[in-house]
Structure formats: C-alpha cells, structure tokens
Amino acid sequence: MLSISIVTPTFNSMRTLDVYMQAILAQDYPHDRIEIIFADGGSTDGTLEAIQSYAGSSDIAISVFPNPLRTGEAGKAVGVKKARNDTICLLDSDNIIPDEGWLSRMMEPFGEAAVIASEPIEYTWRRQDSVINRYCALIGMNDPLCMFTGNYDRRCLVTGKWTEVLREEEDRGGYLSIKFDPKMIPTIGANGFFIRTGVLMEHFSGDYLFDIDVLWELLQQNPELRVAKVKTGIVHLFCPDVKTFCRKQNRRIMDFLYFSAEKGRKYPWSKVGKGKIIVFALCCVTIVPLVLQALIGWCRRHDAAAWAFHLLACWITLWIYGWGTIRGLFVKKAADRSSWKQ
C-alpha cells in the first residue's frame, strides 16, 4: 500500500485541532503507512502543546516544523519538503475527514498509472455546522464569485455540477478520472488534495506552495496526466461567523493582489473572464438573480438559513474585493497575520 504524508499548516488552530486529529486516528488505513507533518506559524493558543501530546500517544508518526512566514501556502511549502512518503495529502487543520474509510477511498485512484492526484468531489454538509459552513458546503466553494466564473472544483447544488471547465471525464466507479484541457483548470488542490510526492517535488521549489499553481504547471508540461475526483466529501470548518468570513475574504484579495504583483503566481487568473465578474457585480446590484439561485439551491437541499446567507455572502464579496482592488492600486502588501487564526 502506498504511504501517505499528511501536510497541515497550523497557526492558533485549537478551535479545530482535536476533531481534526480524532478523524485521522479513526482511519482504517494502516497507521504505519501514515505520517502527519505540521508546519506551525508561531501558535500561542496551545496548538503546539496539543500536537506534542498527540505525538506522544499516537501510533501515527507526527512531527512539527516552524513556519516563519506564517501563511498557509508557506506552511505547505515547509511540510512537503519534509515529506518522506509516496503521496502527499494537503489537509488544513479545519478539514475534518468524514468517515473511517476516507483515506482508503482517496488512495484508490493511484492504482491508475496516469493519475497523479486525487481530490474529493464535494464538501460534506452537516446540520450541526455553522450557517456559513453549511452554505459553503452546499455551493461547493468558499468564495461565491467562483460560481459565476465557473472554475470551482466541488459539487454545487445551484448548478448541479462540480465544475464548468472543459475536461474529459471517465467514471471508474468510486471516482471520476479526469483529463483537463490545459488552457484552464478548476481551482483544484486544497482541502483534502492528494498528489504523488515524486511528481510534486520534481516541479516545486520556493517558499510558498500555491496548490493550483503546481497542478497548472504539471499539466502544461504533460496534458495527458489525469486527476481523480473521488466520490466522497470532506468537512471544511471554514468560518464560524460573518466577521470571520469578512476577514478571510479580505485576506484572500490582499494576498492575491500582493503575490500577483510580485509575480509569485502561475495560474492564469487573467483568463478568468472579466465579463463573468461584471455579471457577478450586476447580479449583486439587482439582487433578483441571487434570490433565484438561493431558491434553486433550497429546492435541492432544504436549509433556509444557509441559502439566505447567499445574498449576504455575495454582497460582502463584491464590496471587499472591489474596495481591495482599488486599494491594491496604491498599496502592495500581503495581509496582516499578527492575529490570524485557521
């Protein structure tokens, strides 16, 4: 059986660390074929002490390394460079594995030689999660703008699709085997993303690992490579409240503008149609299309509170991204992470 290195950035992650760990420890995949690598950005809330406690009591190898640059992308870069196993799983500390057979299902596609990576096809919806986490699970993304640009990578109950980018897709039973058109790929590569270690390390260097950029470069060099979308989900405890949602959207746009200006990104975001972004803005202003989308979603999953948040999520995103873009014309800096939490 292929071995797995789970790479997880942390920074004040006690909010989710225990449920994250318990889900991994419950896996039926052989524990001696798993290692967990934490890259910590200087936690002060007990995260490091909790990790050391698990390392002393678990039958899974656990190690922790410093991440002086603090960001999740920097933590992934630290972690993958320390990985020793056949495959790497990029699993954030707010990702919760939904059931004990999950690792086994995620590893199944690697029996197909052309498959270099696998990822769950959806986010797991749970009634007990916060309204915003339920909403993100239902639309299959954390950023509602992606629903308008079409380059999302998880099943969306509004569109009934898991992505809208061009691709060849073959059903293998437990997963879909995908060959993408190299001109554009979905925003694939995080929240339970697996990739062959040798393939990744052959093409990655630097202090930041932007997961979609790595896969983009790989497929540019060899368009015949395939990615598997496994017919399972993953829980993403993305956001407990509106204040946190606003903070994360602000961090997203600030980091994007900063790293784009520094030529630190490879994925061709400029090819994402500006016309679709204008449509998003018009839908936010006129409101009616957003209401129709929420109604379509509600018909497919009755969660009124979550679908009501769709309107607010779109308005917040439009305001923060619009203001952030204007501000970015004059101020080029990454988001402040002095009080950042997962």
Tab-separated table of C-alpha atoms in Angstrom:
chain	number	residue	atom	x	y	z
A	1	MET	CA	0.000	0.000	0.000
A	2	LEU	CA	1.236	3.480	-0.832
A	3	SER	CA	2.300	5.546	2.165
A	4	ILE	CA	0.832	8.977	2.927
A	5	SER	CA	2.348	12.202	4.263
A	6	ILE	CA	-0.428	14.470	5.564
A	7	VAL	CA	0.805	18.077	5.447
A	8	THR	CA	-1.060	20.551	7.644
A	9	PRO	CA	-0.239	24.232	8.290
A	10	THR	CA	-1.278	25.460	11.732
A	11	PHE	CA	-1.438	28.821	13.431
A	12	ASN	CA	-3.574	29.112	16.572
A	13	SER	CA	-5.639	26.129	15.424
A	14	MET	CA	-7.033	24.842	18.724
A	15	ARG	CA	-10.581	25.593	17.540
A	16	THR	CA	-10.493	22.516	15.290
A	17	LEU	CA	-7.356	20.534	16.142
A	18	ASP	CA	-8.946	17.864	18.330
A	19	VAL	CA	-11.694	16.915	15.863
A	20	TYR	CA	-9.133	17.036	13.037
A	21	MET	CA	-6.879	14.566	14.879
A	22	GLN	CA	-9.643	12.232	16.062
A	23	ALA	CA	-10.865	11.825	12.471
A	24	ILE	CA	-7.366	10.826	11.280
A	25	LEU	CA	-6.819	8.431	14.166
A	26	ALA	CA	-10.109	6.682	13.320
A	27	GLN	CA	-9.000	5.820	9.762
A	28	ASP	CA	-8.881	2.163	8.725
A	29	TYR	CA	-5.828	2.803	6.512
A	30	PRO	CA	-2.724	1.201	8.125
A	31	HIS	CA	-1.393	3.728	10.603
A	32	ASP	CA	2.196	2.686	9.972
A	33	ARG	CA	1.745	3.941	6.380
A	34	ILE	CA	0.760	7.449	7.543
A	35	GLU	CA	2.727	10.406	8.855
A	36	ILE	CA	1.392	13.832	9.839
A	37	ILE	CA	3.605	16.863	9.271
A	38	PHE	CA	2.548	20.106	10.933
A	39	ALA	CA	4.069	23.421	9.850
A	40	ASP	CA	3.303	25.903	12.605
A	41	GLY	CA	3.358	29.674	12.167
A	42	GLY	CA	4.029	30.511	15.814
A	43	SER	CA	0.885	29.394	17.652
A	44	THR	CA	0.292	30.800	21.135
A	45	ASP	CA	-3.070	29.189	21.951
A	46	GLY	CA	-1.883	25.707	22.974
A	47	THR	CA	-1.708	24.246	19.459
A	48	LEU	CA	1.944	23.177	19.775
A	49	GLU	CA	1.413	21.587	23.174
A	50	ALA	CA	-1.595	19.657	21.869
A	51	ILE	CA	0.381	18.409	18.856
A	52	GLN	CA	3.186	17.196	21.137
A	53	SER	CA	0.633	15.368	23.287
A	54	TYR	CA	-0.771	13.564	20.245
A	55	ALA	CA	2.754	12.756	19.043
A	56	GLY	CA	3.490	11.047	22.346
A	57	SER	CA	0.344	8.930	22.408
A	58	SER	CA	-0.489	8.188	18.747
A	59	ASP	CA	0.538	5.166	16.651
A	60	ILE	CA	0.862	7.567	13.684
A	61	ALA	CA	4.192	9.353	13.216
A	62	ILE	CA	3.734	13.056	13.963
A	63	SER	CA	6.270	15.845	13.512
A	64	VAL	CA	6.092	19.629	13.671
A	65	PHE	CA	8.305	22.222	11.977
A	66	PRO	CA	8.395	26.026	12.219
A	67	ASN	CA	6.755	28.127	9.504
A	68	PRO	CA	8.289	31.606	9.933
A	69	LEU	CA	6.310	33.060	7.014
A	70	ARG	CA	3.039	32.077	8.772
A	71	THR	CA	0.739	31.771	5.757
A	72	GLY	CA	-0.948	28.508	4.835
A	73	GLU	CA	0.880	28.453	1.483
A	74	ALA	CA	4.226	28.875	3.244
A	75	GLY	CA	3.290	26.118	5.694
A	76	LYS	CA	2.521	23.746	2.842
A	77	ALA	CA	5.907	24.523	1.311
A	78	VAL	CA	7.621	23.708	4.616
A	79	GLY	CA	5.644	20.492	5.016
A	80	VAL	CA	6.048	18.997	1.551
A	81	LYS	CA	9.817	19.475	1.719
A	82	LYS	CA	9.831	17.298	4.852
A	83	ALA	CA	7.548	14.586	3.435
A	84	ARG	CA	9.033	11.087	3.241
A	85	ASN	CA	6.133	9.023	1.910
A	86	ASP	CA	4.791	8.054	-1.529
A	87	THR	CA	1.918	10.531	-1.612
A	88	ILE	CA	1.238	13.905	-0.045
A	89	CYS	CA	-2.171	14.918	1.293
A	90	LEU	CA	-2.710	18.663	1.762
A	91	LEU	CA	-5.132	18.769	4.682
A	92	ASP	CA	-5.832	22.018	6.521
A	93	SER	CA	-6.396	21.958	10.263
A	94	ASP	CA	-10.029	22.960	9.688
A	95	ASN	CA	-10.602	19.950	7.396
A	96	ILE	CA	-12.373	17.047	9.086
A	97	ILE	CA	-12.281	13.596	7.471
A	98	PRO	CA	-15.934	12.445	7.334
A	99	ASP	CA	-15.624	8.680	7.885
A	100	GLU	CA	-13.116	5.930	8.697
A	101	GLY	CA	-12.738	4.625	5.134
A	102	TRP	CA	-11.931	8.018	3.618
A	103	LEU	CA	-8.167	7.621	3.203
A	104	SER	CA	-8.625	4.233	1.532
A	105	ARG	CA	-11.074	5.684	-0.996
A	106	MET	CA	-8.847	8.686	-1.698
A	107	MET	CA	-5.895	6.399	-2.415
A	108	GLU	CA	-7.772	4.054	-4.769
A	109	PRO	CA	-7.234	6.165	-7.941
A	110	PHE	CA	-3.443	5.896	-7.630
A	111	GLY	CA	-3.763	2.345	-8.959
A	112	GLU	CA	-4.255	4.073	-12.328
A	113	ALA	CA	-0.780	4.955	-13.602
A	114	ALA	CA	-1.799	8.185	-15.352
A	115	VAL	CA	-3.472	9.596	-12.219
A	116	ILE	CA	-1.127	11.942	-10.366
A	117	ALA	CA	-3.609	13.458	-7.927
A	118	SER	CA	-6.988	12.926	-6.274
A	119	GLU	CA	-9.474	15.168	-4.512
A	120	PRO	CA	-12.980	14.784	-3.001
A	121	ILE	CA	-15.789	15.759	-5.353
A	122	GLU	CA	-17.802	17.659	-2.738
A	123	TYR	CA	-17.853	19.243	0.690
A	124	THR	CA	-19.764	17.350	3.365
A	125	TRP	CA	-22.903	19.127	4.593
A	126	ARG	CA	-23.713	18.609	8.282
A	127	ARG	CA	-26.688	20.083	10.107
A	128	GLN	CA	-24.603	20.753	13.249
A	129	ASP	CA	-22.153	23.063	11.474
A	130	SER	CA	-22.439	26.851	11.395
A	131	VAL	CA	-24.727	28.507	8.845
A	132	ILE	CA	-21.747	29.737	6.823
A	133	ASN	CA	-20.039	26.336	6.798
A	134	ARG	CA	-23.292	24.712	5.662
A	135	TYR	CA	-23.663	27.346	2.944
A	136	CYS	CA	-20.117	26.773	1.656
A	137	ALA	CA	-20.723	23.012	1.594
A	138	LEU	CA	-23.932	23.476	-0.393
A	139	ILE	CA	-22.402	25.733	-3.060
A	140	GLY	CA	-19.179	23.672	-3.120
A	141	MET	CA	-16.840	26.613	-2.571
A	142	ASN	CA	-15.810	29.225	-0.007
A	143	ASP	CA	-15.960	32.122	-2.450
A	144	PRO	CA	-19.309	32.717	-4.220
A	145	LEU	CA	-17.558	34.590	-7.036
A	146	CYS	CA	-16.251	31.216	-8.278
A	147	MET	CA	-19.818	30.114	-9.034
A	148	PHE	CA	-20.024	32.925	-11.586
A	149	THR	CA	-16.564	32.333	-13.083
A	150	GLY	CA	-17.257	28.578	-13.309
A	151	ASN	CA	-13.810	27.400	-12.201
A	152	TYR	CA	-14.935	25.894	-8.886
A	153	ASP	CA	-13.933	22.302	-8.065
A	154	ARG	CA	-16.633	20.806	-5.769
A	155	ARG	CA	-20.251	19.866	-6.397
A	156	CYS	CA	-22.530	22.923	-6.350
A	157	LEU	CA	-26.235	22.448	-5.655
A	158	VAL	CA	-27.133	25.608	-7.569
A	159	THR	CA	-25.591	24.496	-10.885
A	160	GLY	CA	-25.754	20.739	-10.300
A	161	LYS	CA	-22.128	20.476	-11.467
A	162	TRP	CA	-18.765	20.064	-9.755
A	163	THR	CA	-17.044	22.389	-12.253
A	164	GLU	CA	-17.714	24.135	-15.551
A	165	VAL	CA	-14.227	23.977	-17.093
A	166	LEU	CA	-13.616	21.847	-20.191
A	167	ARG	CA	-12.489	18.282	-19.484
A	168	GLU	CA	-12.669	14.626	-20.489
A	169	GLU	CA	-14.283	12.560	-17.755
A	170	GLU	CA	-14.423	8.783	-17.299
A	171	ASP	CA	-16.379	7.094	-14.492
A	172	ARG	CA	-14.316	4.436	-12.709
A	173	GLY	CA	-16.973	3.569	-10.135
A	174	GLY	CA	-15.512	5.059	-6.977
A	175	TYR	CA	-14.069	8.081	-8.757
A	176	LEU	CA	-14.032	10.114	-11.945
A	177	SER	CA	-10.801	10.017	-13.951
A	178	ILE	CA	-10.301	13.485	-15.442
A	179	LYS	CA	-8.143	14.856	-18.229
A	180	PHE	CA	-8.345	18.640	-18.287
A	181	ASP	CA	-7.999	20.993	-21.195
A	182	PRO	CA	-4.603	22.554	-20.306
A	183	LYS	CA	-5.897	26.042	-21.183
A	184	MET	CA	-7.812	26.210	-17.897
A	185	ILE	CA	-8.272	24.008	-14.840
A	186	PRO	CA	-10.546	24.392	-11.796
A	187	THR	CA	-9.340	25.842	-8.501
A	188	ILE	CA	-8.236	22.353	-7.516
A	189	GLY	CA	-5.540	21.487	-4.996
A	190	ALA	CA	-6.610	22.088	-1.387
A	191	ASN	CA	-8.841	20.716	1.383
A	192	GLY	CA	-8.012	17.037	1.089
A	193	PHE	CA	-5.927	17.106	-2.112
A	194	PHE	CA	-3.563	14.147	-2.720
A	195	ILE	CA	-0.609	14.117	-5.122
A	196	ARG	CA	2.289	11.761	-5.826
A	197	THR	CA	5.275	13.057	-3.866
A	198	GLY	CA	7.855	12.454	-6.605
A	199	VAL	CA	5.783	14.284	-9.209
A	200	LEU	CA	5.215	17.261	-6.923
A	201	MET	CA	8.801	17.646	-5.749
A	202	GLU	CA	10.117	17.348	-9.285
A	203	HIS	CA	8.324	20.588	-10.143
A	204	PHE	CA	8.158	22.544	-6.904
A	205	SER	CA	10.606	24.853	-5.177
A	206	GLY	CA	10.319	28.078	-3.240
A	207	ASP	CA	8.857	29.364	-0.010
A	208	TYR	CA	5.174	29.260	-0.970
A	209	LEU	CA	3.124	26.396	-2.372
A	210	PHE	CA	0.054	27.665	-4.207
A	211	ASP	CA	-1.598	24.328	-4.851
A	212	ILE	CA	-3.463	25.271	-8.024
A	213	ASP	CA	-0.257	26.758	-9.475
A	214	VAL	CA	1.624	23.470	-9.031
A	215	LEU	CA	-1.045	21.403	-10.772
A	216	TRP	CA	-1.313	24.009	-13.519
A	217	GLU	CA	2.419	23.761	-14.269
A	218	LEU	CA	2.330	19.961	-14.255
A	219	LEU	CA	-0.491	19.824	-16.775
A	220	GLN	CA	1.203	22.392	-19.009
A	221	GLN	CA	4.187	20.079	-19.283
A	222	ASN	CA	2.161	16.893	-19.742
A	223	PRO	CA	-1.515	17.359	-20.710
A	224	GLU	CA	-2.053	13.562	-20.664
A	225	LEU	CA	-1.789	13.407	-16.881
A	226	ARG	CA	-5.044	12.707	-15.087
A	227	VAL	CA	-6.656	13.851	-11.852
A	228	ALA	CA	-9.264	11.846	-9.935
A	229	LYS	CA	-12.373	13.309	-8.354
A	230	VAL	CA	-13.308	10.770	-5.695
A	231	LYS	CA	-16.990	10.247	-4.919
A	232	THR	CA	-16.752	11.351	-1.327
A	233	GLY	CA	-16.678	14.602	0.608
A	234	ILE	CA	-14.720	16.382	3.279
A	235	VAL	CA	-15.867	18.651	6.080
A	236	HIS	CA	-14.448	22.161	5.929
A	237	LEU	CA	-14.951	24.199	9.091
A	238	PHE	CA	-14.148	27.310	7.113
A	239	CYS	CA	-15.907	30.020	9.024
A	240	PRO	CA	-17.985	30.248	12.219
A	241	ASP	CA	-19.448	33.755	11.747
A	242	VAL	CA	-19.844	36.764	9.438
A	243	LYS	CA	-16.936	38.673	10.979
A	244	THR	CA	-14.560	35.791	10.220
A	245	PHE	CA	-15.975	35.462	6.693
A	246	CYS	CA	-15.208	39.138	6.052
A	247	ARG	CA	-11.705	38.786	7.462
A	248	LYS	CA	-10.944	35.747	5.302
A	249	GLN	CA	-12.288	37.374	2.138
A	250	ASN	CA	-10.144	40.428	2.836
A	251	ARG	CA	-7.085	38.264	3.376
A	252	ARG	CA	-7.833	36.389	0.147
A	253	ILE	CA	-7.940	39.507	-2.037
A	254	MET	CA	-4.966	41.179	-0.332
A	255	ASP	CA	-2.785	38.099	-0.727
A	256	PHE	CA	-3.893	37.583	-4.328
A	257	LEU	CA	-3.042	41.149	-5.333
A	258	TYR	CA	0.252	41.103	-3.459
A	259	PHE	CA	1.554	37.822	-4.879
A	260	SER	CA	0.302	38.703	-8.353
A	261	ALA	CA	2.237	41.979	-8.238
A	262	GLU	CA	5.312	40.069	-7.031
A	263	LYS	CA	4.941	37.624	-9.965
A	264	GLY	CA	4.516	34.844	-7.437
A	265	ARG	CA	1.517	33.188	-9.132
A	266	LYS	CA	1.490	30.883	-12.176
A	267	TYR	CA	-2.198	30.024	-12.665
A	268	PRO	CA	-3.618	32.310	-15.421
A	269	TRP	CA	-6.189	34.189	-13.385
A	270	SER	CA	-6.259	36.801	-16.155
A	271	LYS	CA	-8.002	34.213	-18.369
A	272	VAL	CA	-10.939	34.037	-15.979
A	273	GLY	CA	-13.432	36.079	-17.963
A	274	LYS	CA	-13.788	39.660	-16.793
A	275	GLY	CA	-17.262	39.576	-18.298
A	276	LYS	CA	-18.263	36.954	-15.725
A	277	ILE	CA	-17.013	39.184	-12.942
A	278	ILE	CA	-19.128	42.023	-14.307
A	279	VAL	CA	-22.129	39.665	-14.365
A	280	PHE	CA	-21.442	38.847	-10.709
A	281	ALA	CA	-21.448	42.549	-9.835
A	282	LEU	CA	-24.684	43.158	-11.749
A	283	CYS	CA	-26.366	40.198	-10.037
A	284	CYS	CA	-25.364	41.618	-6.657
A	285	VAL	CA	-26.779	45.025	-7.549
A	286	THR	CA	-30.066	43.746	-8.991
A	287	ILE	CA	-30.466	41.043	-6.279
A	288	VAL	CA	-33.067	39.002	-8.210
A	289	PRO	CA	-30.564	36.513	-9.747
A	290	LEU	CA	-29.130	35.848	-6.294
A	291	VAL	CA	-32.607	35.125	-4.928
A	292	LEU	CA	-33.281	32.718	-7.812
A	293	GLN	CA	-30.005	30.905	-7.170
A	294	ALA	CA	-30.862	30.562	-3.493
A	295	LEU	CA	-34.308	29.183	-4.361
A	296	ILE	CA	-32.816	26.621	-6.760
A	297	GLY	CA	-30.427	25.514	-4.042
A	298	TRP	CA	-33.182	25.359	-1.431
A	299	CYS	CA	-35.220	23.056	-3.686
A	300	ARG	CA	-32.293	20.637	-3.730
A	301	ARG	CA	-31.455	20.880	-0.009
A	302	HIS	CA	-33.867	22.445	2.443
A	303	ASP	CA	-31.605	24.666	4.535
A	304	ALA	CA	-33.256	28.080	4.525
A	305	ALA	CA	-30.743	29.793	6.805
A	306	ALA	CA	-27.769	28.680	4.713
A	307	TRP	CA	-29.334	29.736	1.421
A	308	ALA	CA	-30.376	33.091	2.872
A	309	PHE	CA	-26.684	33.744	3.523
A	310	HIS	CA	-26.038	33.526	-0.238
A	311	LEU	CA	-27.172	37.115	-0.734
A	312	LEU	CA	-25.059	38.438	2.104
A	313	ALA	CA	-22.023	36.387	1.016
A	314	CYS	CA	-22.187	37.831	-2.498
A	315	TRP	CA	-22.627	41.422	-1.272
A	316	ILE	CA	-19.736	41.090	1.178
A	317	THR	CA	-17.514	39.583	-1.501
A	318	LEU	CA	-18.341	42.304	-4.033
A	319	TRP	CA	-17.621	45.071	-1.528
A	320	ILE	CA	-14.402	43.606	-0.110
A	321	TYR	CA	-12.981	42.554	-3.486
A	322	GLY	CA	-13.965	45.842	-5.115
A	323	TRP	CA	-12.508	48.004	-2.361
A	324	GLY	CA	-9.475	45.720	-2.043
A	325	THR	CA	-8.746	46.011	-5.772
A	326	ILE	CA	-8.951	49.813	-5.629
A	327	ARG	CA	-6.748	49.913	-2.534
A	328	GLY	CA	-4.327	47.486	-4.178
A	329	LEU	CA	-3.593	50.040	-6.886
A	330	PHE	CA	-1.806	52.123	-4.269
A	331	VAL	CA	-0.775	49.662	-1.529
A	332	LYS	CA	1.121	46.464	-2.374
A	333	LYS	CA	1.359	44.289	0.714
A	334	ALA	CA	0.220	40.898	1.959
A	335	ALA	CA	-2.477	40.641	4.605
A	336	ASP	CA	-1.512	41.316	8.222
A	337	ARG	CA	-1.330	37.965	10.060
A	338	SER	CA	-0.491	39.171	13.541
A	339	SER	CA	-3.856	37.917	14.868
A	340	TRP	CA	-4.587	35.275	12.199
A	341	LYS	CA	-6.327	32.020	13.102
A	342	GLN	CA	-7.202	28.992	10.976
